[in-house]
Every structure is written in structure tokens, then in C-alpha cells.
Short mmCIF file of C-alpha atoms and ligand atoms in Angstrom, two decimals:
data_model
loop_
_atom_site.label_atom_id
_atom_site.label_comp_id
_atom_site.label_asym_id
_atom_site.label_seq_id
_atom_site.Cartn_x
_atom_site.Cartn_y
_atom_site.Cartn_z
CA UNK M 9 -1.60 4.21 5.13
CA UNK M 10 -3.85 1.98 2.86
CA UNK M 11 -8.20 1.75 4.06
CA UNK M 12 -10.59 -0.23 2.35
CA UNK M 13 -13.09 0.96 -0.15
CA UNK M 14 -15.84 1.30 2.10
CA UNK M 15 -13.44 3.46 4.29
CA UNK M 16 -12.76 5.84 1.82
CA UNK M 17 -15.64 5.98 0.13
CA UNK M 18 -17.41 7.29 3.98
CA UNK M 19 -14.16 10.21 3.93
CA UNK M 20 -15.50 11.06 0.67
CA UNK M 21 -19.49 11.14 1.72
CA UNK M 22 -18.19 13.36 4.57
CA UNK M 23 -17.11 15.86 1.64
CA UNK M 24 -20.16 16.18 -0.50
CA UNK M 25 -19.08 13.00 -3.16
CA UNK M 26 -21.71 11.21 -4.22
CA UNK M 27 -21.61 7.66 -3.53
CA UNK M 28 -24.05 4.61 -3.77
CA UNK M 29 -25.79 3.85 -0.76
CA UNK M 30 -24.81 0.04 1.29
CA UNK M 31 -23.15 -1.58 4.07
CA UNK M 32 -20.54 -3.64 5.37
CA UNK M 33 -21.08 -6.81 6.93
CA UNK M 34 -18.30 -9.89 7.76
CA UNK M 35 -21.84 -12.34 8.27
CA UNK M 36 -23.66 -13.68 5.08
CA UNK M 37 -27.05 -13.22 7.03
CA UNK M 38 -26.14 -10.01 7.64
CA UNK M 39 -25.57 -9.27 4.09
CA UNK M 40 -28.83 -10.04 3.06
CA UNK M 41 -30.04 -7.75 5.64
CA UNK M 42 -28.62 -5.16 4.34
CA UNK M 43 -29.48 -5.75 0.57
CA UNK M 44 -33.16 -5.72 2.13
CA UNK M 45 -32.59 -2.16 3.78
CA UNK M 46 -30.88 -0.79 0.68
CA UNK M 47 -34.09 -1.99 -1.62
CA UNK M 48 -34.25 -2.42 -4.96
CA UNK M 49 -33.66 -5.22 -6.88
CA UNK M 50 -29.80 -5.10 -7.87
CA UNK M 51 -27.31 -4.97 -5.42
CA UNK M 52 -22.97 -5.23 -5.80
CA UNK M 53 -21.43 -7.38 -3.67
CA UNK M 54 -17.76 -6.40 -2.92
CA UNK M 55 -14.89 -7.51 -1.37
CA UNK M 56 -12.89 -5.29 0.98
CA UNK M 57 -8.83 -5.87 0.71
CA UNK M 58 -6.12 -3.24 0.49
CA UNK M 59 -6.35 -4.20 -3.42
CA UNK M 60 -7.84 -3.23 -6.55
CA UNK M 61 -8.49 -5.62 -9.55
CA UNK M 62 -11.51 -7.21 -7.71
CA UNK M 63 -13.59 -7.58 -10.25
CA UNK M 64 -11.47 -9.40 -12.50
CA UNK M 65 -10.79 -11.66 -9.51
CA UNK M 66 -14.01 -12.72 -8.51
CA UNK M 67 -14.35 -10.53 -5.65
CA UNK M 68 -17.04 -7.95 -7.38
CA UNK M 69 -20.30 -9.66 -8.29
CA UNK M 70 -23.72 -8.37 -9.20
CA UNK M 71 -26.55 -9.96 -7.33
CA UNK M 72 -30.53 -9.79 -9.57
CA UNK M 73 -32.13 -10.98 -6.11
CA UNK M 74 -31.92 -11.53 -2.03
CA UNK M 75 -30.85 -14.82 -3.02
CA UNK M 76 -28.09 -14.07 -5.16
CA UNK M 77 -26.87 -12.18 -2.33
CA UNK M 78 -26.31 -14.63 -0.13
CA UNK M 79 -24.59 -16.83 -2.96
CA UNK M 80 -22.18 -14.72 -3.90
CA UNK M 81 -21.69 -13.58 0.06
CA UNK M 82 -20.99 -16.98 0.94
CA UNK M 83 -18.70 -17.55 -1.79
CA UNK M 84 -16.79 -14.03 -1.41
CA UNK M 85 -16.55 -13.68 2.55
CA UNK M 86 -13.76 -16.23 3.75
CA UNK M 87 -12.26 -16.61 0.03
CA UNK M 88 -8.47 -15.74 -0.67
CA UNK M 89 -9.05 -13.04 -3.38
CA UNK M 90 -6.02 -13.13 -6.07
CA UNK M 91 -5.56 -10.09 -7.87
CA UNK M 92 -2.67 -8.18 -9.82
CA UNK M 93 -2.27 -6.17 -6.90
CA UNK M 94 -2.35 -8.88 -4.05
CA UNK M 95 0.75 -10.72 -5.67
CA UNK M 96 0.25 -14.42 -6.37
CA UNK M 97 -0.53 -15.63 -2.42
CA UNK M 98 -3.86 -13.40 -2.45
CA UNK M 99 -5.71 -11.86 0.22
CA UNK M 100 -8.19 -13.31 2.81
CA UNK M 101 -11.27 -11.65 2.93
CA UNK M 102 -12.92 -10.97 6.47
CA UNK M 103 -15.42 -7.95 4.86
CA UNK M 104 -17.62 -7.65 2.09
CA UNK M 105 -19.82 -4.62 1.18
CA UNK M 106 -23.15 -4.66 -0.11
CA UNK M 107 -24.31 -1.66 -2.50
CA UNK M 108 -27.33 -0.71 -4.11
CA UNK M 109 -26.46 -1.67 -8.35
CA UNK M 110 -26.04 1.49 -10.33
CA UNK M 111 -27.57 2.13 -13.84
CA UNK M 112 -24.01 3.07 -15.33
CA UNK M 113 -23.54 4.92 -18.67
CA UNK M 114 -19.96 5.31 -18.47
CA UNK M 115 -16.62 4.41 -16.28
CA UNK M 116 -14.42 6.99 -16.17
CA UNK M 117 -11.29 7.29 -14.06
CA UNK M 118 -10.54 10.19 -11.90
CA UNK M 119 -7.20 10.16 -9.63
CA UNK M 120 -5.01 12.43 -7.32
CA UNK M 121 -1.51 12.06 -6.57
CA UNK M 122 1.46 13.76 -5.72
CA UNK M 123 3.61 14.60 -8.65
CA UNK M 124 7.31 14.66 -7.36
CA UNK M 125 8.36 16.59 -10.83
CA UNK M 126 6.42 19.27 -9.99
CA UNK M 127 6.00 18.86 -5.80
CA UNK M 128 2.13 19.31 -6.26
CA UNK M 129 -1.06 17.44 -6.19
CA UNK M 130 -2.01 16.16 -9.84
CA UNK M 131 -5.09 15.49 -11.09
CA UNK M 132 -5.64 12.97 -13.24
CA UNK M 133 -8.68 12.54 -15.44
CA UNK M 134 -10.16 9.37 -18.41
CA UNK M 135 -12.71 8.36 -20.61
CA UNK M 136 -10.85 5.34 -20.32
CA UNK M 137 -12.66 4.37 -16.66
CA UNK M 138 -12.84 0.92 -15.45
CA UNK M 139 -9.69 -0.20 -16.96
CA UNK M 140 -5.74 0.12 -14.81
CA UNK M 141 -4.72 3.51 -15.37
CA UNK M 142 -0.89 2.05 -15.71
CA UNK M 143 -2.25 0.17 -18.71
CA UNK M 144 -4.17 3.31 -20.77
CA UNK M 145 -0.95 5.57 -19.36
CA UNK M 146 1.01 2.93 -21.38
CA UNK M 147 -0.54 1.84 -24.90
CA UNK M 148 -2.67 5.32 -24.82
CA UNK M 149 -1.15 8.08 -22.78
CA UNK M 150 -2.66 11.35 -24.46
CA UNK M 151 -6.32 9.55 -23.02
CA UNK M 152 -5.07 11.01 -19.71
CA UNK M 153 -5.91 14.74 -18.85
CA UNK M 154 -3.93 16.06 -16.58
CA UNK M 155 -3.95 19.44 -14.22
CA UNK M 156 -1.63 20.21 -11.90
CA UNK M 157 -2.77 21.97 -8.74
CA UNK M 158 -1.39 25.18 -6.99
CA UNK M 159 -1.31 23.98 -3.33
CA UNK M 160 -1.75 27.69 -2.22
CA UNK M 161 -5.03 28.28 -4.42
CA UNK M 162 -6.52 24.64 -4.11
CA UNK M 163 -7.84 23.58 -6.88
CA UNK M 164 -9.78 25.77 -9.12
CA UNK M 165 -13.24 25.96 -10.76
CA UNK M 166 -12.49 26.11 -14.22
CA UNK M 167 -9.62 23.19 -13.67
CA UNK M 168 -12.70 21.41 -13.24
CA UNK M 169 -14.31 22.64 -16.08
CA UNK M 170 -11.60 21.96 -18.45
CA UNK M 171 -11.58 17.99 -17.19
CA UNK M 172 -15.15 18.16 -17.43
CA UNK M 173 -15.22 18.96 -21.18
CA UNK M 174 -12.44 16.96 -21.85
CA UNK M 175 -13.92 13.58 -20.88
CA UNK M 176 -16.49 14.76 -23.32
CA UNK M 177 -19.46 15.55 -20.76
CA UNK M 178 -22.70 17.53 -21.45
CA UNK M 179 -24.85 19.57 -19.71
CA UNK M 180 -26.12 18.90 -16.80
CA UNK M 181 -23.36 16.37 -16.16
CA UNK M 182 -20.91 18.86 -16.49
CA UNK M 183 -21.74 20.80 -13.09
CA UNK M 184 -22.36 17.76 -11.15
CA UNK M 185 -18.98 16.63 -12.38
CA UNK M 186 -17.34 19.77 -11.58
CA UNK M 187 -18.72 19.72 -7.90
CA UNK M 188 -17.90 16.39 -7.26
CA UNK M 189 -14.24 16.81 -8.48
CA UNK M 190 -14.42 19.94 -6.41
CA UNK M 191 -15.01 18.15 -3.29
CA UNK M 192 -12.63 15.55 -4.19
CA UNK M 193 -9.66 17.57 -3.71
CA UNK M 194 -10.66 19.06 -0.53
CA UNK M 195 -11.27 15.50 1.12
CA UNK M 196 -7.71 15.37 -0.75
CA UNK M 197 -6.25 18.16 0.75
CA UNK M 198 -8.35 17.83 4.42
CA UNK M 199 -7.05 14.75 5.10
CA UNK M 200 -3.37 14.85 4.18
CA UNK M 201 -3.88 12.22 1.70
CA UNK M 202 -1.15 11.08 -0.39
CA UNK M 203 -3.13 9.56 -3.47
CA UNK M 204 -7.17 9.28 -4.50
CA UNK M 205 -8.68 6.90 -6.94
CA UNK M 206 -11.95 6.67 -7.91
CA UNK M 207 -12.18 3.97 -10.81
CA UNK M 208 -15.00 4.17 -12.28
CA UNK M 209 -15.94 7.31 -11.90
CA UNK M 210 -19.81 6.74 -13.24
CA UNK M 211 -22.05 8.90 -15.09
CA UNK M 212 -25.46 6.71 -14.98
CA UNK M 213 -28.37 6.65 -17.38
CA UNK M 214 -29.67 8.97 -15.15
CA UNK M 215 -26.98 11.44 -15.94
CA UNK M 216 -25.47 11.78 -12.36
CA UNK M 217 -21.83 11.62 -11.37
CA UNK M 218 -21.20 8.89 -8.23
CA UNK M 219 -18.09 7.62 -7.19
CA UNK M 220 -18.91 3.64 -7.62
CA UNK M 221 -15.11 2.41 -6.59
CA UNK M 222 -12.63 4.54 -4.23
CA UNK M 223 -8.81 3.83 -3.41
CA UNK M 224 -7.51 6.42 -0.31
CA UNK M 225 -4.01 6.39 0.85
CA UNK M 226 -2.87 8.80 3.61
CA UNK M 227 0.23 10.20 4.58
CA UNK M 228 0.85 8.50 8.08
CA UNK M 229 3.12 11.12 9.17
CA UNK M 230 -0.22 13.43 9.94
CA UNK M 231 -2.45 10.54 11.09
CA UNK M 232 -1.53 12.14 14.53
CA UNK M 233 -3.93 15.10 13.94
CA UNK M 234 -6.60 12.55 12.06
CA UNK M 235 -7.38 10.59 14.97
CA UNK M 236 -10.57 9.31 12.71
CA UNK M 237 -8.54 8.32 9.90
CA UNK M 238 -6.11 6.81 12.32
CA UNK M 239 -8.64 4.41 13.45
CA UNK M 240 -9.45 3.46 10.05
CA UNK M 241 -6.24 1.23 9.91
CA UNK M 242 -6.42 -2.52 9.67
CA UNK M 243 -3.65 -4.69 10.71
CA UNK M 244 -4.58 -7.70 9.35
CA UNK M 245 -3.39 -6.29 5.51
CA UNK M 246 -0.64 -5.38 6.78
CA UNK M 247 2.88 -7.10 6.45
CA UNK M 248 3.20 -8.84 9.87
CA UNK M 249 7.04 -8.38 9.92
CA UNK M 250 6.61 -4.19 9.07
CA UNK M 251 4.21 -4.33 11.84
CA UNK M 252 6.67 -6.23 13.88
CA UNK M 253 9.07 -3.69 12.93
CA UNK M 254 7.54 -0.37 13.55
CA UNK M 255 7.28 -1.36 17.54
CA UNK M 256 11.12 -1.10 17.56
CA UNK M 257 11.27 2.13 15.08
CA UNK M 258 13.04 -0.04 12.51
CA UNK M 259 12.64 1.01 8.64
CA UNK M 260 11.73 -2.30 7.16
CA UNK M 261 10.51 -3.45 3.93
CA UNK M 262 9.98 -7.43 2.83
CA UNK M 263 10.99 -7.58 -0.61
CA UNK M 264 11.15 -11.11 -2.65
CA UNK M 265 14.97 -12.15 -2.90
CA UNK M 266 16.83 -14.89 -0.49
CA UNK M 267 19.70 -12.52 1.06
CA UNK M 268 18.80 -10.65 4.12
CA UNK M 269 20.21 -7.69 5.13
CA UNK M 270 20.79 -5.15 8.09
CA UNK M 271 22.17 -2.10 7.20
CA UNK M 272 22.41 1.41 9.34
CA UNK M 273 21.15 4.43 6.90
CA UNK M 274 18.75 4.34 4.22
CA UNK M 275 21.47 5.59 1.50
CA UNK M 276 23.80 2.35 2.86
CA UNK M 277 21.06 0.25 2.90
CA UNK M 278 19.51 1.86 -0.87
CA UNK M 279 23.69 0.67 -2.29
CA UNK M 280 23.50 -2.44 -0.24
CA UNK M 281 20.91 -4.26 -1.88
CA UNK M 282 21.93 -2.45 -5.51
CA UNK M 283 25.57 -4.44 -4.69
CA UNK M 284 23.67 -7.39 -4.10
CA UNK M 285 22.02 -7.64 -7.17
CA UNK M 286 24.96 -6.78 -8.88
CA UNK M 287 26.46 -9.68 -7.40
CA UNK M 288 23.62 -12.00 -8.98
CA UNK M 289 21.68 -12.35 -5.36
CA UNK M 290 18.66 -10.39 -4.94
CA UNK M 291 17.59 -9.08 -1.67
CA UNK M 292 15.25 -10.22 0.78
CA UNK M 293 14.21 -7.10 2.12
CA UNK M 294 14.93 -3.45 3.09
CA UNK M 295 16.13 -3.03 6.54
CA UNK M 296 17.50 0.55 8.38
CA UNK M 297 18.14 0.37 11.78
CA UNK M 298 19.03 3.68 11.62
CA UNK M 299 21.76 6.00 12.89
CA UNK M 300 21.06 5.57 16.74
CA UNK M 301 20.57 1.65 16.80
CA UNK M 302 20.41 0.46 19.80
CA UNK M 303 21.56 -3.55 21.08
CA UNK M 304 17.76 -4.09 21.92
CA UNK M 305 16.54 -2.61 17.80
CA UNK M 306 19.77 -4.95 16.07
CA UNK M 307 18.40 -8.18 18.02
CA UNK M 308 14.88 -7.09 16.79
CA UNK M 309 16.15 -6.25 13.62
CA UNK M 310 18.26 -9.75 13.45
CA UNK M 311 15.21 -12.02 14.85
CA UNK M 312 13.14 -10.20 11.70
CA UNK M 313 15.17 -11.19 9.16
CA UNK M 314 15.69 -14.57 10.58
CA UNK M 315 11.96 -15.15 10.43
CA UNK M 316 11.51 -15.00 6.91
CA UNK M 317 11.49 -18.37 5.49
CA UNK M 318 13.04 -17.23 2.12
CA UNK M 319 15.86 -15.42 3.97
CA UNK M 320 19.04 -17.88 2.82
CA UNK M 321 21.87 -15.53 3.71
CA UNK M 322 22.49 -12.18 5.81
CA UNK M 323 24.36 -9.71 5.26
CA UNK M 324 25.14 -7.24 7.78
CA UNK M 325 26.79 -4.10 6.77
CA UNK M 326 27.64 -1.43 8.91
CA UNK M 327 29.12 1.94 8.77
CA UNK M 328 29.60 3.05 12.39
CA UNK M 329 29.77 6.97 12.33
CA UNK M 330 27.02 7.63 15.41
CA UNK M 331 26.62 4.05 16.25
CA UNK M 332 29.94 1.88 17.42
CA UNK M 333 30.37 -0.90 15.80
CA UNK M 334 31.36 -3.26 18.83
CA UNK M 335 27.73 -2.63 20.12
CA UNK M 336 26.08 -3.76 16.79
CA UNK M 337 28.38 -7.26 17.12
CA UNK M 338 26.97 -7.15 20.71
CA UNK M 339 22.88 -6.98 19.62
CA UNK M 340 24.02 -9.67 16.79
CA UNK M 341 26.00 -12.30 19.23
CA UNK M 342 22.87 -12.12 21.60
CA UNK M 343 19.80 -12.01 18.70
CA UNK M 344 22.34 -15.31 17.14
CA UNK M 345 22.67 -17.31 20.55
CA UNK M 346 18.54 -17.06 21.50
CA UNK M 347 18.22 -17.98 17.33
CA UNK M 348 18.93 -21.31 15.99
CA UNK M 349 20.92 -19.91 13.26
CA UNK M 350 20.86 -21.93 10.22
CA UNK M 351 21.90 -19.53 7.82
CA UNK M 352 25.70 -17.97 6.95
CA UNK M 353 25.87 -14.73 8.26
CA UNK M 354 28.63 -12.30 6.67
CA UNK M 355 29.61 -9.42 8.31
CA UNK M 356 31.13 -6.23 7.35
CA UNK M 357 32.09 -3.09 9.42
CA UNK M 358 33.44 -0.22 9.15
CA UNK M 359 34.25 2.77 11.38
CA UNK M 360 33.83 3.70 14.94
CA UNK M 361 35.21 0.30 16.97
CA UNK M 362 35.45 -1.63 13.42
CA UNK M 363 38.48 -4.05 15.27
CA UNK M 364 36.42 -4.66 18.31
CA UNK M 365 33.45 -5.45 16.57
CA UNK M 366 34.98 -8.04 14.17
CA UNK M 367 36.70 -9.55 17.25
CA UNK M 368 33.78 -10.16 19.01
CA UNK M 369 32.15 -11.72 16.22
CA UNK M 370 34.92 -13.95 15.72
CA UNK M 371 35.43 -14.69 19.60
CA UNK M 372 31.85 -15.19 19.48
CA UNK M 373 31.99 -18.91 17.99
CA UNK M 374 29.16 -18.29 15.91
CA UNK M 375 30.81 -19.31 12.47
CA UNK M 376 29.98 -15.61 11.30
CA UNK M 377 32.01 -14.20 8.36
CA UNK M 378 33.49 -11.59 8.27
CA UNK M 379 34.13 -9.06 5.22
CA UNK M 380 36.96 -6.43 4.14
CA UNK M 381 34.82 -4.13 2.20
CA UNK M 382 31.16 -4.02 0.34
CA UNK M 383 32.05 -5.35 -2.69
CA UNK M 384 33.79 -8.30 -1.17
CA UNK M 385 31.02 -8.66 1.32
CA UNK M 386 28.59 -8.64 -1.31
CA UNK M 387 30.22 -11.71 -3.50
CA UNK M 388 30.72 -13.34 -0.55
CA UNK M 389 27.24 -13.53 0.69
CA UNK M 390 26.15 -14.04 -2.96
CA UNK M 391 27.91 -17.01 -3.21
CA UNK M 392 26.74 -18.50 0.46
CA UNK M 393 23.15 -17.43 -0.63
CA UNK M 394 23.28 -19.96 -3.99
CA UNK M 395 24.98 -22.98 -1.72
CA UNK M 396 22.58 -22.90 1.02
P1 ADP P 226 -12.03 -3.33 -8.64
O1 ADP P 226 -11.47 -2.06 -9.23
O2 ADP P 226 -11.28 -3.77 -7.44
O3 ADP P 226 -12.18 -4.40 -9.67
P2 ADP P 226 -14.61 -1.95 -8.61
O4 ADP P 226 -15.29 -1.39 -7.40
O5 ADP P 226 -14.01 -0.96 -9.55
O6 ADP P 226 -13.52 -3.02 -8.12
O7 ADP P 226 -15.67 -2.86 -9.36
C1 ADP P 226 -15.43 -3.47 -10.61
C2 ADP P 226 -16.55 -3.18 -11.59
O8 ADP P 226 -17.78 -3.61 -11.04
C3 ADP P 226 -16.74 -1.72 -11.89
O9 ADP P 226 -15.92 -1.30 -12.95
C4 ADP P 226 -18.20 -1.64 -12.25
O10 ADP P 226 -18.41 -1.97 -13.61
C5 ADP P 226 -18.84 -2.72 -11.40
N1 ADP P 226 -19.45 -2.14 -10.18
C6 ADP P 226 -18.85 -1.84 -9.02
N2 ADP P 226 -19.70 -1.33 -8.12
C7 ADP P 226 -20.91 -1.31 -8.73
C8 ADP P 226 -22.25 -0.90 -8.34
N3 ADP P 226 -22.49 -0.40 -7.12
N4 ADP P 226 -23.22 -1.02 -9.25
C9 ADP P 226 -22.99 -1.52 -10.49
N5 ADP P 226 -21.79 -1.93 -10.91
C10 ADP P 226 -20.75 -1.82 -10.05
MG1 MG P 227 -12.01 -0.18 -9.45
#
């Protein structure tokens, strides 16, 4: 689970991490409000979407007086924000925050993430700040420390101290580096989160150490004991159709392809959409209805892949071990006769009630087709997918 910047940067405040001081607003009078509270006489505005690569966007911009403010307010709140990370449709933005300007120094970047290799938090550390990570990891990995924590110690001290001196801090700076990476990995750690990102990481003129940007993601599995992190959720960045799928327990991902497909099992469903490709069709999206589908979750699950405009084929593939396969033709032949169907449909089962199933579908009148194996289902619905 994705929160904004603001969001994560108040989980981090809770912890001891310096942050700037500001507010978030969705009114441009209210914005200026703020920038009055905060005093001073250079404030950030920023906009707040599950996205990073604001700045480059236009969605980050540095305001010399009240009035500037409410410029750049006006221009930011309401705007569809295009970034590298929002994909080419960009995001609408319904909240901006207003910060007090910081006198920076130098942007470094400071991460934690979950190393599969090693099944343990790892920290990750540049002088390179400012910049994508996945860029400097590329044309300049050695400028990336790296220390790799022992879940049953936490992290330790001289960890730290050895990131610390390796982005090439002095004195004072080291300690108030140290404490505030420190208190990083316990909001880490406290919160079940499953990555941290602060980029930049500033040291100012001043010489102290504040978190000026802040990505959080959390592991939604233990939002049920985080009832305060739970809250922090917003809907409206959220995929509408994984929304719509979650309320009937369905494992759904939109992807970018034309052929749709329902599959039972994440393994089935992983080798159904690698067959597709191979077949020269790429795949709409990701779609498990799991091992005890019900008629009720394969109408849901049929009505979601219908609604996606893009969606010029299905493919259904089945393997009915738990489930029965006449009872997954059933929650199709329903979803199909309250749809409009205006796309081919091909069908393949196997298993438990394979014959019945594939009867009823062809009983059905539906112009379904049906498929002897994946590899013939796959061509097939390759081929329909490129004629529609
Ligand atoms: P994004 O990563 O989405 O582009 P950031 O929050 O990292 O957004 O902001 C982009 C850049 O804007 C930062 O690298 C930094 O140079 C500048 N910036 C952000 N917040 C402040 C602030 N409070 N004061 C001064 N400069 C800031
Ligand atoms: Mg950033």
C-alpha cells in the first residue's frame, strides 16, 4: 500500500526524522494560508500523487513570495501531473503541500527495501541524491552503499556510521546522520513497511540532516494491526478495476496488452500470459480467481475484464482440480448474457467436469470457442485478438 509524501513524511516525524515544517491543503487560498503560518520567505509547493519524478514534471515548484504561492497553487492543484512513474495518461492532482524552502547543501539518497537474495531489509545509501536511484544503480553502481540488516538485531549503530562516512560526511553531520538513519529503520521496521525512500536526503548549509522528499510503501497484509496507517489509503490512485476486484477477493492486475484473461491459480495464470506472448498477443491483465471460485467471483471476474476498453479477446483457461469446471461455464454463460459481448471468447478446460463444462458453453449459444489444450488455446485467441 502506496501514501503520499506528506503521509509518510508525518510516519517518519512520529519517529524522530527530521522533516521541514508545512501543510496540506486541496484550496489555493488555503495554501497561502499556510505559507503565511510557516513564515519565511521561500516556500516548496508540491504535488501529492502516488508518484515520484515531480519535479521534473512540473509538480515541485519553489515559490520567493505569498504571491508565487498562489501561482504555482493554482497552476499545480487540478493539473494532470505526467511523470516517468505515472505512465503517459498522468495523474490528477486533488492535494498539494506547502513547505517551508530549505537551504540545501547536498541531495543524497537514502532507501530501504527488502532484499529477496538475502530475505532482509537493505539499506541503501548515495552521494548521488536527487537523481532515480535505477539510473545511478545503472551507469554508476559502486555510488551505492549498501548494508544489509539482521532482522533479529535491527539495525546497528556503526551500520550507520559506516554509511555516514561513506557519503563523505563530517562532523557534526555525521551524528545527526546516524540518528536520523537510526530512526529510519525503526519507522521501517514499526510499521511493517515494505520499502522507504527518502530522495534527497539533505544536508543544508546549516549542516543538518532533514528528510526533504519521502516515498512509504507498506505491506497490506499487517495494515490490520496499523489501523492509522490503514486510514492513510487513498482510493482515488488506485486502479479502479483492482479496487473493483478486491470486493470479490479476486487477484487482479491491469497490465497493457489487448487479450484478457481468467485463469484459476497464480502459477496457471503466471504460464498463461507467458503462452500468450509467445503466441505474439500480449496480455491485458493478470487475473486469479483462485482455487475456490465461486459462480458469483467468475461473473465478477468476467464483467472486469469486459470493462477494459483495450480488452480485444479473452481467454479463459481453467484447470479444475478444487473448482468444477461446469460451474466456471455456469458464472461465464450468466456474466456473457447480462454483457453485450462484443469480443471472441476462447475457452479452455481441463479437469474436474471438463465435458460438462464445454457442453454448456457450446449449448449456451454464445459463439464461445472452445480449446483442446493451452498452446492451441493460446494461438487461437492470438489470432482472434489481431482480427478484432
Ligand atoms: P520528486 O522526487 O517527485 O521530483 P522531490 O520532493 O524530490 O519530488 O522534489 C524535487 C526537488 O525539489 C528536490 O530534489 C529538491 O531539490 C527540491 N525540493 C523539494 N522540497 C524542497 C524544499 N522543501 N525546499 C527546497 N527544495 C526542495
Ligand atoms: Mg524525490
Amino acid at each position: 500500500m502506496k501514501v503520499h509524501e506528506f503521509q509518510a513524511k508525518q510516519v517518519l516525524a512520529r519517529f524522530g526524522v527530521p522533516v521541514p515544517k508545512s501543510g496540506v491543503t486541496d484550496s489555493v487560498d488555503e495554501a497561502v494560508e499556510i505559507a503565511k503560518g510557516l513564515g519565511g520567505s521561500v516556500w516548496v509547493v508540491k504535488a501529492q500523487i502516488h508518484a515520484g519524478g515531480r519535479g521534473k514534471g512540473g509538480g515541485v515548484k519553489l515559490a520567493r513570495s505569498l504571491d508565487e504561492v498562489r501561482q504555482h497553487a493554482k497552476a499545480i492543484l487540478g493539473m494532470t501531473l505526467v511523470t516517468h512513474q505515472t505512465g503517459p495518461e498522468g495523474k490528477l492532482v486533488n492535494r498539494i503541500l506547502v513547505e517551508e524552502g530549505q537551504n540545501i547543501d547536498q541531495e543524497l539518497y537514502f532507501g530501504i527495501v527488502i532484499d529477496r537474495a538475502t530475505s532482509s531489509p537493505v539499506i541503501m545509501a548515495s552521494r548521488e541524491g536527487g537523481m532515480e536511484i535505477e539510473e545511478v544503480a545503472e551507469e554508476n553502481p559502486d555510488a551505492i552503499l549498501r548494508e544489509v540488516i539482521d532482522i533479529a538485531t535491527g539495525m546497528s549503530a556503526y551500520q550507520a556510521r559506516r554509511l555516514a562516512f561513506g557519503l563523505g560526511l563530517q562532523g557534526k553531520t555525521v551524528n545527526k546522520a546516524v540518528k536520523l538513519m537510526m530512526a529510519c529503520y525503526k519507522a521501517f521496521e514499526a510499521s511493517d513497511a515494505a520499502m522507504l525512500e527518502i530522495n534527497p536526503l539533505m544536508i543544508s548549509k546549516e549542516g543538518d540532516v532533514v528528510a526533504l522528499d519521502c516515498k512509504m510503501e507498506f505491506d497490506e497484509n499487517a495494515m490490520f494491526r496499523h489501523k492509522d496507517l490503514a486510514e492513510m489509503r487513498d482510493l482515488t490512485e488506485e486502479d479502479a478495476k483492482e479496487i473493483e476486484a478486491a470486493k470479490f477477493d479476486l487477484n487482479y492486475i491491469t497490465l497493457s496488452g489487448t487479450v484478457g484473461c481468467m485463469v484459476n491459480g497464480a502459477g496457471l495464470a503466471m504460464a498463461t500470459m507467458d503462452i500468450i506472448k509467445h503466441a505474439g498477443a500480449e496480455p491485458a491483465n493478470f487475473l486469479d480467481v483462485g482455487g475456490g471460485a465461486t459462480q458469483e467471483r467468475v461473473e465478477a471476474a468476467f464483467k472486469l475484464i469486459l470493462s477494459d476498453d483495450s480488452v480485444k479477446a479473452v481467454l479463459i483457461n481453467i484447470f479444475g482440480g478444487i473448482v468444477r469446471c461446469d460451474m466456471i461455464a455456469r458464472g461465464v454463460i450468466e456474466a456473457a448474457k447480462n454483457l453485450d459481448l462484443q469480443v471472441p471468447v476462447v475457452v479452455r478446460l481441463e479437469g474436474t467436469n471438463a465435458e460438462e463444462g464445454l457442453k454448456l458453453l457450446e449449448d449456451s449459444g454464445l459463439g464461445l470457442i472452445p480449446a483442446k489444450g493451452l498452446a492451441a488455446a493460446a494461438t487461437k485467441v492470438a489470432e482472434v485478438a489481431k482480427g478484432a
